[in-house]
Amino acid sequence: MTIPAPEISGVCPPRFHAVKDAFAANFTDAPDGLNEQAARFSVVIAGETVIDLWAGLADPREQTPFTDRTLVPVFSSGKAIMALLMASAVQRGKLAYEEKVAHLWPAYGANGKAGVTVAQLLSHQDGLPGFDQPVDPAIWFDQGAVLDRLAAQAPMWPPGTASGYHPVTVGFLANEVHRLADGRTMGQALRQDFAAPFDLDLWIGLPEAEHDRVAALKKPSKAPDLGPIDAIKTAAFLDRGSAPGGRGSAEWRSIEIPSANLHGTALSLARAMGVFADEGRLDGQTILSPTVLAEATKPRISGPDKVLPYDITWAAGLMRNEGLNIFGPNPEALGHCGWGGSCVMADPAVKLSAAYAMTRQSPYLIGDPRAQRLIEALYSVF
């Protein structure tokens, strides 16, 4: 049976017709049968929104249409905004990438972590990808308990020798460093410094009044392929307590987990990523100086990741494109992917930033084929 194409809303100039065609095809003939339920794809070039497409049903049960106000939880794609908030704090002189985390947070220096820098923490080098002993998943709703346990924990490998992706813990760790340095949590800084002044519909910690704007997700049909399993990967992804649970989606949406529960729109994500694409600028206003932008985006460590089954070059919170080749053809591009398929990216070579958010989740850890189809179509016109 032929699946009818949905009505597609938004803007897409004729020059980018291949992108609109690819977006429509993801609803009717997606790779691996991952036909979209609802999705949005937005592209900004040199500060100007050039593509913003959305379609589908935000809630198929209620037949609620997906609109330009629909929010989507993008999971780890939010780590890109976490990286931006940390870079902004560096820009304002609140902290430095080479500063020792224990200088701000003495308890963190326990058990061999005294020398870990802010940049190493952000690039997943500190050896805390999860808890080294099983925990109740409800612990994640008690920020103090999480921080105390991680601060006291010994690293699972010598810090600075390798990266090992921290799916959830890096958000708690970075948020605490930001709070100690800046005086505000990341959720507060996001609202005050970016969301309100630039009209960005992005939230770390979503107020209950906004919950009815959140799209319903369809979970993946199978687990992701992590490669050979060991204690590090188990702590990061597979233990019962490796992710928040037991409290319901409303409470999960409301707490601040910068690494995992950012809610927003693809357009706002693409605009925010423009800081990394357009010489540190957002809407023409300089957010990051050339020096801080270079520090935020330069390679921090490269090689086989101990958690994700890829060779990854990490910047200070962002994945660099070299070796991965998922953010277009430019090796200097960078971005992040989120559980289920979401993707954000920035390419300084063409001052382009983009974001893909969807509601039907896939088992791909990075490089969801639907996002790849859109990015390939986008670059076909350059």
mmCIF file of C-alpha atoms in Angstrom:
data_model
loop_
_atom_site.group_PDB
_atom_site.id
_atom_site.type_symbol
_atom_site.label_atom_id
_atom_site.label_comp_id
_atom_site.label_asym_id
_atom_site.label_seq_id
_atom_site.Cartn_x
_atom_site.Cartn_y
_atom_site.Cartn_z
ATOM 1 C CA MET A 1 0.000 0.000 0.000
ATOM 2 C CA THR A 2 1.335 3.440 -0.921
ATOM 3 C CA ILE A 3 1.601 5.752 2.067
ATOM 4 C CA PRO A 4 0.310 9.235 1.228
ATOM 5 C CA ALA A 5 2.681 12.126 1.752
ATOM 6 C CA PRO A 6 1.647 14.409 4.614
ATOM 7 C CA GLU A 7 0.929 18.080 4.237
ATOM 8 C CA ILE A 8 4.252 19.858 4.722
ATOM 9 C CA SER A 9 4.284 23.285 6.349
ATOM 10 C CA GLY A 10 6.977 25.906 6.577
ATOM 11 C CA VAL A 11 9.422 27.472 4.127
ATOM 12 C CA CYS A 12 11.857 26.026 1.614
ATOM 13 C CA PRO A 13 13.106 28.085 -1.368
ATOM 14 C CA PRO A 14 13.118 26.407 -4.796
ATOM 15 C CA ARG A 15 16.913 26.205 -4.636
ATOM 16 C CA PHE A 16 16.521 23.614 -1.843
ATOM 17 C CA HIS A 17 13.758 21.528 -3.433
ATOM 18 C CA ALA A 18 15.868 18.398 -2.882
ATOM 19 C CA VAL A 19 15.603 18.963 0.872
ATOM 20 C CA LYS A 20 11.816 19.212 0.770
ATOM 21 C CA ASP A 21 11.679 16.083 -1.374
ATOM 22 C CA ALA A 22 13.886 14.238 1.115
ATOM 23 C CA PHE A 23 11.785 15.473 4.028
ATOM 24 C CA ALA A 24 8.613 14.195 2.337
ATOM 25 C CA ALA A 25 10.273 10.870 1.489
ATOM 26 C CA ASN A 26 11.103 10.310 5.148
ATOM 27 C CA PHE A 27 7.356 10.086 5.800
ATOM 28 C CA THR A 28 6.585 7.693 2.955
ATOM 29 C CA ASP A 29 9.766 5.749 2.215
ATOM 30 C CA ALA A 30 12.248 6.207 5.037
ATOM 31 C CA PRO A 31 15.395 4.083 5.286
ATOM 32 C CA ASP A 32 14.944 0.929 7.376
ATOM 33 C CA GLY A 33 11.186 1.461 7.374
ATOM 34 C CA LEU A 34 11.480 4.343 9.855
ATOM 35 C CA ASN A 35 8.672 6.377 8.329
ATOM 36 C CA GLU A 36 8.168 9.574 10.251
ATOM 37 C CA GLN A 37 5.325 10.151 12.687
ATOM 38 C CA ALA A 38 6.165 13.864 12.916
ATOM 39 C CA ALA A 39 9.363 15.788 12.255
ATOM 40 C CA ARG A 40 10.902 19.206 11.719
ATOM 41 C CA PHE A 41 14.072 20.216 9.883
ATOM 42 C CA SER A 42 15.467 23.726 10.054
ATOM 43 C CA VAL A 43 18.515 25.337 8.447
ATOM 44 C CA VAL A 44 20.112 28.721 9.129
ATOM 45 C CA ILE A 45 22.842 30.221 6.934
ATOM 46 C CA ALA A 46 24.769 33.308 8.088
ATOM 47 C CA GLY A 47 22.034 34.111 10.588
ATOM 48 C CA GLU A 48 19.143 33.807 8.128
ATOM 49 C CA THR A 49 16.557 31.026 8.326
ATOM 50 C CA VAL A 50 16.503 29.489 4.860
ATOM 51 C CA ILE A 51 14.643 26.210 5.493
ATOM 52 C CA ASP A 52 12.051 25.386 8.125
ATOM 53 C CA LEU A 53 9.856 22.376 7.390
ATOM 54 C CA TRP A 54 7.492 20.437 9.615
ATOM 55 C CA ALA A 55 4.778 17.832 9.164
ATOM 56 C CA GLY A 56 2.938 14.991 10.849
ATOM 57 C CA LEU A 57 0.964 14.432 14.034
ATOM 58 C CA ALA A 58 2.265 15.552 17.407
ATOM 59 C CA ASP A 59 -0.074 13.009 19.019
ATOM 60 C CA PRO A 60 -1.451 10.358 16.638
ATOM 61 C CA ARG A 61 -3.930 9.087 19.224
ATOM 62 C CA GLU A 62 -5.531 12.500 19.522
ATOM 63 C CA GLN A 63 -4.851 13.409 15.872
ATOM 64 C CA THR A 64 -3.110 16.555 17.104
ATOM 65 C CA PRO A 65 -1.151 18.223 14.304
ATOM 66 C CA PHE A 66 2.527 18.992 14.689
ATOM 67 C CA THR A 67 2.940 22.782 14.442
ATOM 68 C CA ASP A 68 5.702 25.357 14.679
ATOM 69 C CA ARG A 69 4.982 25.571 18.432
ATOM 70 C CA THR A 70 5.303 21.842 19.107
ATOM 71 C CA LEU A 71 8.152 20.971 21.457
ATOM 72 C CA VAL A 72 10.234 17.806 21.068
ATOM 73 C CA PRO A 73 12.565 16.266 23.662
ATOM 74 C CA VAL A 74 15.850 15.878 21.770
ATOM 75 C CA PHE A 75 17.794 13.989 24.455
ATOM 76 C CA SER A 76 21.544 14.153 23.822
ATOM 77 C CA SER A 77 21.278 16.697 21.028
ATOM 78 C CA GLY A 78 20.793 19.051 23.971
ATOM 79 C CA LYS A 79 24.447 18.514 24.846
ATOM 80 C CA ALA A 80 25.234 21.001 22.073
ATOM 81 C CA ILE A 81 23.314 23.671 24.001
ATOM 82 C CA MET A 82 25.131 22.571 27.150
ATOM 83 C CA ALA A 83 28.402 23.199 25.289
ATOM 84 C CA LEU A 84 27.156 26.633 24.226
ATOM 85 C CA LEU A 85 26.226 27.573 27.793
ATOM 86 C CA MET A 86 29.651 26.522 29.061
ATOM 87 C CA ALA A 87 31.337 28.498 26.273
ATOM 88 C CA SER A 88 29.234 31.517 27.205
ATOM 89 C CA ALA A 89 30.397 31.225 30.817
ATOM 90 C CA VAL A 90 34.003 31.095 29.588
ATOM 91 C CA GLN A 91 33.347 34.166 27.437
ATOM 92 C CA ARG A 92 32.092 36.076 30.487
ATOM 93 C CA GLY A 93 35.150 35.120 32.517
ATOM 94 C CA LYS A 94 33.257 32.911 34.935
ATOM 95 C CA LEU A 95 35.452 29.862 34.260
ATOM 96 C CA ALA A 96 38.184 28.583 31.954
ATOM 97 C CA TYR A 97 38.446 25.382 29.952
ATOM 98 C CA GLU A 98 41.828 24.552 31.470
ATOM 99 C CA GLU A 99 40.639 25.248 35.021
ATOM 100 C CA LYS A 100 40.615 22.234 37.327
ATOM 101 C CA VAL A 101 37.084 21.146 38.178
ATOM 102 C CA ALA A 102 38.172 20.538 41.775
ATOM 103 C CA HIS A 103 39.173 24.195 42.066
ATOM 104 C CA LEU A 104 35.491 25.072 41.841
ATOM 105 C CA TRP A 105 34.171 21.872 43.401
ATOM 106 C CA PRO A 106 36.711 20.414 45.869
ATOM 107 C CA ALA A 107 34.713 17.241 46.580
ATOM 108 C CA TYR A 108 34.966 16.275 42.911
ATOM 109 C CA GLY A 109 38.732 15.854 43.214
ATOM 110 C CA ALA A 110 38.422 12.650 45.249
ATOM 111 C CA ASN A 111 39.811 9.304 44.080
ATOM 112 C CA GLY A 112 42.166 10.487 41.358
ATOM 113 C CA LYS A 113 40.106 13.258 39.742
ATOM 114 C CA ALA A 114 41.968 16.264 41.157
ATOM 115 C CA GLY A 115 43.659 17.032 37.844
ATOM 116 C CA VAL A 116 40.559 16.845 35.618
ATOM 117 C CA THR A 117 39.940 20.085 33.732
ATOM 118 C CA VAL A 118 36.645 21.589 32.632
ATOM 119 C CA ALA A 119 37.505 20.762 29.008
ATOM 120 C CA GLN A 120 38.268 17.139 29.905
ATOM 121 C CA LEU A 121 34.959 16.831 31.749
ATOM 122 C CA LEU A 122 33.070 18.227 28.747
ATOM 123 C CA SER A 123 34.895 15.893 26.354
ATOM 124 C CA HIS A 124 33.963 12.775 28.332
ATOM 125 C CA GLN A 125 37.475 12.067 29.611
ATOM 126 C CA ASP A 126 36.942 12.006 33.381
ATOM 127 C CA GLY A 127 35.887 8.363 33.666
ATOM 128 C CA LEU A 128 32.398 8.858 35.115
ATOM 129 C CA PRO A 129 30.046 7.607 32.354
ATOM 130 C CA GLY A 130 27.663 6.166 34.927
ATOM 131 C CA PHE A 131 27.548 4.789 38.447
ATOM 132 C CA ASP A 132 30.057 2.037 39.192
ATOM 133 C CA GLN A 133 27.493 0.248 41.374
ATOM 134 C CA PRO A 134 23.827 -0.386 40.550
ATOM 135 C CA VAL A 135 21.437 2.290 41.814
ATOM 136 C CA ASP A 136 17.718 2.900 41.928
ATOM 137 C CA PRO A 137 16.822 4.923 38.800
ATOM 138 C CA ALA A 138 14.919 7.365 41.024
ATOM 139 C CA ILE A 139 18.288 8.713 42.237
ATOM 140 C CA TRP A 140 18.416 10.974 39.170
ATOM 141 C CA PHE A 141 15.573 13.043 40.606
ATOM 142 C CA ASP A 142 17.761 13.884 43.635
ATOM 143 C CA GLN A 143 20.480 16.111 42.203
ATOM 144 C CA GLY A 144 22.413 16.281 45.466
ATOM 145 C CA ALA A 145 22.579 12.507 45.755
ATOM 146 C CA VAL A 146 23.787 12.178 42.158
ATOM 147 C CA LEU A 147 26.501 14.801 42.612
ATOM 148 C CA ASP A 148 27.704 13.401 45.927
ATOM 149 C CA ARG A 149 27.986 9.914 44.501
ATOM 150 C CA LEU A 150 29.783 10.972 41.322
ATOM 151 C CA ALA A 151 32.171 13.270 43.190
ATOM 152 C CA ALA A 152 33.225 10.431 45.478
ATOM 153 C CA GLN A 153 33.455 7.811 42.734
ATOM 154 C CA ALA A 154 36.773 6.646 41.305
ATOM 155 C CA PRO A 155 37.102 7.062 37.535
ATOM 156 C CA MET A 156 36.529 3.937 35.447
ATOM 157 C CA TRP A 157 39.728 4.650 33.460
ATOM 158 C CA PRO A 158 42.624 7.079 33.997
ATOM 159 C CA PRO A 159 41.262 10.575 33.261
ATOM 160 C CA GLY A 160 42.694 12.190 30.167
ATOM 161 C CA THR A 161 43.733 8.928 28.501
ATOM 162 C CA ALA A 162 40.543 8.256 26.515
ATOM 163 C CA SER A 163 36.985 9.431 26.014
ATOM 164 C CA GLY A 164 34.011 7.405 27.155
ATOM 165 C CA TYR A 165 30.664 8.958 26.351
ATOM 166 C CA HIS A 166 28.659 10.037 29.410
ATOM 167 C CA PRO A 167 24.986 9.791 28.313
ATOM 168 C CA VAL A 168 23.492 11.394 31.433
ATOM 169 C CA THR A 169 26.181 12.064 34.050
ATOM 170 C CA VAL A 170 27.966 14.781 32.079
ATOM 171 C CA GLY A 171 24.865 16.961 32.333
ATOM 172 C CA PHE A 172 24.796 16.788 36.120
ATOM 173 C CA LEU A 173 28.549 17.363 36.344
ATOM 174 C CA ALA A 174 28.631 20.276 33.902
ATOM 175 C CA ASN A 175 25.529 21.855 35.429
ATOM 176 C CA GLU A 176 27.165 21.848 38.849
ATOM 177 C CA VAL A 177 30.382 23.370 37.481
ATOM 178 C CA HIS A 178 28.303 26.040 35.722
ATOM 179 C CA ARG A 179 26.294 26.756 38.873
ATOM 180 C CA LEU A 180 29.386 27.091 41.036
ATOM 181 C CA ALA A 181 31.115 29.367 38.519
ATOM 182 C CA ASP A 182 28.163 31.440 37.310
ATOM 183 C CA GLY A 183 25.731 31.355 40.217
ATOM 184 C CA ARG A 184 22.935 30.042 37.975
ATOM 185 C CA THR A 185 21.964 26.626 36.751
ATOM 186 C CA MET A 186 22.139 25.949 33.026
ATOM 187 C CA GLY A 187 18.373 26.039 32.775
ATOM 188 C CA GLN A 188 18.319 29.502 34.325
ATOM 189 C CA ALA A 189 21.153 30.778 32.137
ATOM 190 C CA LEU A 190 19.495 29.379 29.014
ATOM 191 C CA ARG A 191 16.285 31.271 29.738
ATOM 192 C CA GLN A 192 17.958 34.542 30.757
ATOM 193 C CA ASP A 193 20.837 34.740 28.272
ATOM 194 C CA PHE A 194 19.450 33.052 25.162
ATOM 195 C CA ALA A 195 15.784 32.044 25.200
ATOM 196 C CA ALA A 196 14.263 35.342 26.327
ATOM 197 C CA PRO A 197 16.519 37.864 24.521
ATOM 198 C CA PHE A 198 16.690 35.902 21.253
ATOM 199 C CA ASP A 199 13.216 34.350 21.300
ATOM 200 C CA LEU A 200 14.548 30.781 21.370
ATOM 201 C CA ASP A 201 12.006 28.140 22.317
ATOM 202 C CA LEU A 202 14.496 26.005 24.256
ATOM 203 C CA TRP A 203 14.090 24.642 27.768
ATOM 204 C CA ILE A 204 16.277 22.726 30.234
ATOM 205 C CA GLY A 205 13.682 22.030 32.872
ATOM 206 C CA LEU A 206 10.285 22.470 31.233
ATOM 207 C CA PRO A 207 7.608 24.282 33.309
ATOM 208 C CA GLU A 208 4.409 22.319 33.714
ATOM 209 C CA ALA A 209 2.504 25.040 31.867
ATOM 210 C CA GLU A 210 4.434 24.105 28.690
ATOM 211 C CA HIS A 211 3.946 20.332 28.909
ATOM 212 C CA ASP A 212 0.882 20.278 26.687
ATOM 213 C CA ARG A 213 3.043 21.478 23.766
ATOM 214 C CA VAL A 214 5.261 18.366 23.872
ATOM 215 C CA ALA A 215 4.898 15.823 21.081
ATOM 216 C CA ALA A 216 4.318 12.148 21.825
ATOM 217 C CA LEU A 217 7.266 9.878 21.042
ATOM 218 C CA LYS A 218 7.287 6.408 19.555
ATOM 219 C CA LYS A 219 10.128 4.458 21.131
ATOM 220 C CA PRO A 220 12.672 2.474 19.085
ATOM 221 C CA SER A 221 11.768 -1.061 18.097
ATOM 222 C CA LYS A 222 15.117 -2.388 19.312
ATOM 223 C CA ALA A 223 18.114 -1.399 21.426
ATOM 224 C CA PRO A 224 21.124 0.334 19.888
ATOM 225 C CA ASP A 225 24.242 -1.616 18.979
ATOM 226 C CA LEU A 226 26.955 -0.739 21.483
ATOM 227 C CA GLY A 227 29.433 -3.340 20.278
ATOM 228 C CA PRO A 228 31.095 -5.698 22.802
ATOM 229 C CA ILE A 229 29.707 -5.034 26.268
ATOM 230 C CA ASP A 230 31.922 -4.372 29.286
ATOM 231 C CA ALA A 231 31.560 -2.737 32.709
ATOM 232 C CA ILE A 232 32.004 0.786 31.306
ATOM 233 C CA LYS A 233 29.252 0.439 28.708
ATOM 234 C CA THR A 234 27.035 -1.270 31.255
ATOM 235 C CA ALA A 235 27.408 1.643 33.665
ATOM 236 C CA ALA A 236 26.727 4.157 30.905
ATOM 237 C CA PHE A 237 23.722 2.559 29.251
ATOM 238 C CA LEU A 238 22.639 -0.841 30.506
ATOM 239 C CA ASP A 239 22.332 -0.871 34.299
ATOM 240 C CA ARG A 240 18.791 -0.494 35.572
ATOM 241 C CA GLY A 241 19.813 2.812 37.144
ATOM 242 C CA SER A 242 21.788 4.163 34.177
ATOM 243 C CA ALA A 243 18.948 6.548 33.266
ATOM 244 C CA PRO A 244 16.170 8.311 35.200
ATOM 245 C CA GLY A 245 13.087 6.250 35.912
ATOM 246 C CA GLY A 246 10.225 5.570 38.235
ATOM 247 C CA ARG A 247 8.754 9.058 38.493
ATOM 248 C CA GLY A 248 6.804 9.602 35.272
ATOM 249 C CA SER A 249 7.338 11.839 32.280
ATOM 250 C CA ALA A 250 5.972 15.033 33.863
ATOM 251 C CA GLU A 251 8.585 15.046 36.618
ATOM 252 C CA TRP A 252 11.319 14.075 34.145
ATOM 253 C CA ARG A 253 10.435 17.008 31.898
ATOM 254 C CA SER A 254 10.513 19.421 34.831
ATOM 255 C CA ILE A 255 13.962 18.681 36.281
ATOM 256 C CA GLU A 256 17.180 19.998 34.787
ATOM 257 C CA ILE A 257 19.291 17.411 32.945
ATOM 258 C CA PRO A 258 21.235 19.430 30.344
ATOM 259 C CA SER A 259 22.652 16.248 28.819
ATOM 260 C CA ALA A 260 19.352 14.477 28.294
ATOM 261 C CA ASN A 261 16.069 16.362 28.615
ATOM 262 C CA LEU A 262 16.255 19.583 26.637
ATOM 263 C CA HIS A 263 12.897 20.343 25.013
ATOM 264 C CA GLY A 264 12.680 22.699 22.078
ATOM 265 C CA THR A 265 12.019 23.276 18.416
ATOM 266 C CA ALA A 266 14.320 22.456 15.529
ATOM 267 C CA LEU A 267 14.324 26.091 14.423
ATOM 268 C CA SER A 268 15.494 27.345 17.813
ATOM 269 C CA LEU A 269 18.160 24.653 17.937
ATOM 270 C CA ALA A 270 19.411 25.581 14.467
ATOM 271 C CA ARG A 271 19.516 29.265 15.389
ATOM 272 C CA ALA A 272 21.425 28.580 18.605
ATOM 273 C CA MET A 273 23.912 26.374 16.753
ATOM 274 C CA GLY A 274 24.528 29.336 14.489
ATOM 275 C CA VAL A 275 26.884 30.658 17.184
ATOM 276 C CA PHE A 276 29.284 27.847 16.282
ATOM 277 C CA ALA A 277 28.699 28.303 12.531
ATOM 278 C CA ASP A 278 28.688 32.081 12.123
ATOM 279 C CA GLU A 279 31.865 33.296 13.820
ATOM 280 C CA GLY A 280 30.340 33.329 17.301
ATOM 281 C CA ARG A 281 27.296 35.410 16.366
ATOM 282 C CA LEU A 282 23.597 35.006 17.045
ATOM 283 C CA ASP A 283 21.220 37.389 15.266
ATOM 284 C CA GLY A 284 24.212 39.593 14.499
ATOM 285 C CA GLN A 285 25.259 39.861 18.160
ATOM 286 C CA THR A 286 28.653 38.488 19.170
ATOM 287 C CA ILE A 287 28.216 35.737 21.760
ATOM 288 C CA LEU A 288 31.685 34.165 21.583
ATOM 289 C CA SER A 289 34.952 35.872 20.682
ATOM 290 C CA PRO A 290 37.197 34.210 18.088
ATOM 291 C CA THR A 291 39.455 33.000 20.907
ATOM 292 C CA VAL A 292 36.690 31.393 22.962
ATOM 293 C CA LEU A 293 35.026 29.961 19.850
ATOM 294 C CA ALA A 294 38.306 28.313 18.879
ATOM 295 C CA GLU A 295 38.755 26.934 22.408
ATOM 296 C CA ALA A 296 35.205 25.561 22.463
ATOM 297 C CA THR A 297 35.471 23.799 19.106
ATOM 298 C CA LYS A 298 39.062 22.600 18.848
ATOM 299 C CA PRO A 299 39.867 18.879 19.199
ATOM 300 C CA ARG A 300 40.308 17.789 22.818
ATOM 301 C CA ILE A 301 40.761 14.042 22.338
ATOM 302 C CA SER A 302 40.476 11.667 19.405
ATOM 303 C CA GLY A 303 40.282 7.895 19.129
ATOM 304 C CA PRO A 304 38.124 4.887 20.016
ATOM 305 C CA ASP A 305 35.445 5.910 22.481
ATOM 306 C CA LYS A 306 35.037 3.561 25.438
ATOM 307 C CA VAL A 307 31.232 3.729 25.359
ATOM 308 C CA LEU A 308 30.116 4.498 21.810
ATOM 309 C CA PRO A 309 31.401 2.040 19.180
ATOM 310 C CA TYR A 310 33.077 4.747 17.094
ATOM 311 C CA ASP A 311 36.321 6.638 16.773
ATOM 312 C CA ILE A 312 35.330 10.135 17.903
ATOM 313 C CA THR A 313 37.091 13.471 18.027
ATOM 314 C CA TRP A 314 35.572 15.467 20.862
ATOM 315 C CA ALA A 315 35.598 19.220 21.272
ATOM 316 C CA ALA A 316 34.449 20.774 24.569
ATOM 317 C CA GLY A 317 31.038 19.117 24.536
ATOM 318 C CA LEU A 318 30.586 18.660 20.786
ATOM 319 C CA MET A 319 31.413 15.878 18.331
ATOM 320 C CA ARG A 320 33.717 17.001 15.537
ATOM 321 C CA ASN A 321 32.944 15.703 12.078
ATOM 322 C CA GLU A 322 36.333 14.298 11.101
ATOM 323 C CA GLY A 323 36.110 10.518 10.958
ATOM 324 C CA LEU A 324 32.358 10.450 11.588
ATOM 325 C CA ASN A 325 31.271 12.253 8.412
ATOM 326 C CA ILE A 326 27.708 12.730 9.620
ATOM 327 C CA PHE A 327 27.547 16.546 9.587
ATOM 328 C CA GLY A 328 28.119 17.103 5.884
ATOM 329 C CA PRO A 329 31.386 17.032 3.917
ATOM 330 C CA ASN A 330 33.395 19.535 5.979
ATOM 331 C CA PRO A 331 35.674 17.887 8.571
ATOM 332 C CA GLU A 332 35.562 21.119 10.603
ATOM 333 C CA ALA A 333 31.802 20.820 11.089
ATOM 334 C CA LEU A 334 30.578 19.689 14.473
ATOM 335 C CA GLY A 335 27.411 18.892 16.335
ATOM 336 C CA HIS A 336 25.645 16.243 18.376
ATOM 337 C CA CYS A 337 23.078 13.487 17.971
ATOM 338 C CA GLY A 338 20.366 12.441 20.395
ATOM 339 C CA TRP A 339 18.690 9.187 21.391
ATOM 340 C CA GLY A 340 16.209 8.169 18.743
ATOM 341 C CA GLY A 341 17.657 10.145 15.859
ATOM 342 C CA SER A 342 17.653 13.882 16.545
ATOM 343 C CA CYS A 343 20.633 15.830 15.260
ATOM 344 C CA VAL A 344 22.109 19.345 15.472
ATOM 345 C CA MET A 345 25.116 20.607 13.543
ATOM 346 C CA ALA A 346 27.183 23.660 12.651
ATOM 347 C CA ASP A 347 29.459 24.091 9.638
ATOM 348 C CA PRO A 348 31.647 27.195 9.829
ATOM 349 C CA ALA A 349 32.904 26.670 6.270
ATOM 350 C CA VAL A 350 29.538 27.801 4.893
ATOM 351 C CA LYS A 351 28.157 29.482 8.055
ATOM 352 C CA LEU A 352 25.418 26.846 8.155
ATOM 353 C CA SER A 353 23.626 25.394 11.146
ATOM 354 C CA ALA A 354 20.821 22.863 11.109
ATOM 355 C CA ALA A 355 18.636 20.796 13.389
ATOM 356 C CA TYR A 356 16.457 17.739 12.914
ATOM 357 C CA ALA A 357 13.889 16.725 15.523
ATOM 358 C CA MET A 358 11.446 13.864 15.164
ATOM 359 C CA THR A 359 8.999 11.805 17.194
ATOM 360 C CA ARG A 360 9.535 8.293 15.823
ATOM 361 C CA GLN A 361 12.730 7.121 17.444
ATOM 362 C CA SER A 362 15.261 4.790 15.856
ATOM 363 C CA PRO A 363 17.978 2.593 17.395
ATOM 364 C CA TYR A 364 20.809 4.585 15.756
ATOM 365 C CA LEU A 365 23.289 6.028 18.256
ATOM 366 C CA ILE A 366 24.515 8.618 15.754
ATOM 367 C CA GLY A 367 23.892 9.249 12.070
ATOM 368 C CA ASP A 368 20.203 8.347 11.863
ATOM 369 C CA PRO A 369 19.563 7.659 8.150
ATOM 370 C CA ARG A 370 16.627 10.090 8.026
ATOM 371 C CA ALA A 371 18.832 12.943 9.242
ATOM 372 C CA GLN A 372 21.585 11.826 6.886
ATOM 373 C CA ARG A 373 19.194 11.919 3.933
ATOM 374 C CA LEU A 374 18.261 15.508 4.799
ATOM 375 C CA ILE A 375 21.852 16.648 5.286
ATOM 376 C CA GLU A 376 22.975 15.040 2.039
ATOM 377 C CA ALA A 377 20.142 16.741 0.167
ATOM 378 C CA LEU A 378 21.056 20.034 1.784
ATOM 379 C CA TYR A 379 24.694 19.857 0.680
ATOM 380 C CA SER A 380 23.774 18.748 -2.811
ATOM 381 C CA VAL A 381 23.072 22.383 -3.697
ATOM 382 C CA PHE A 382 26.454 23.761 -2.596
#
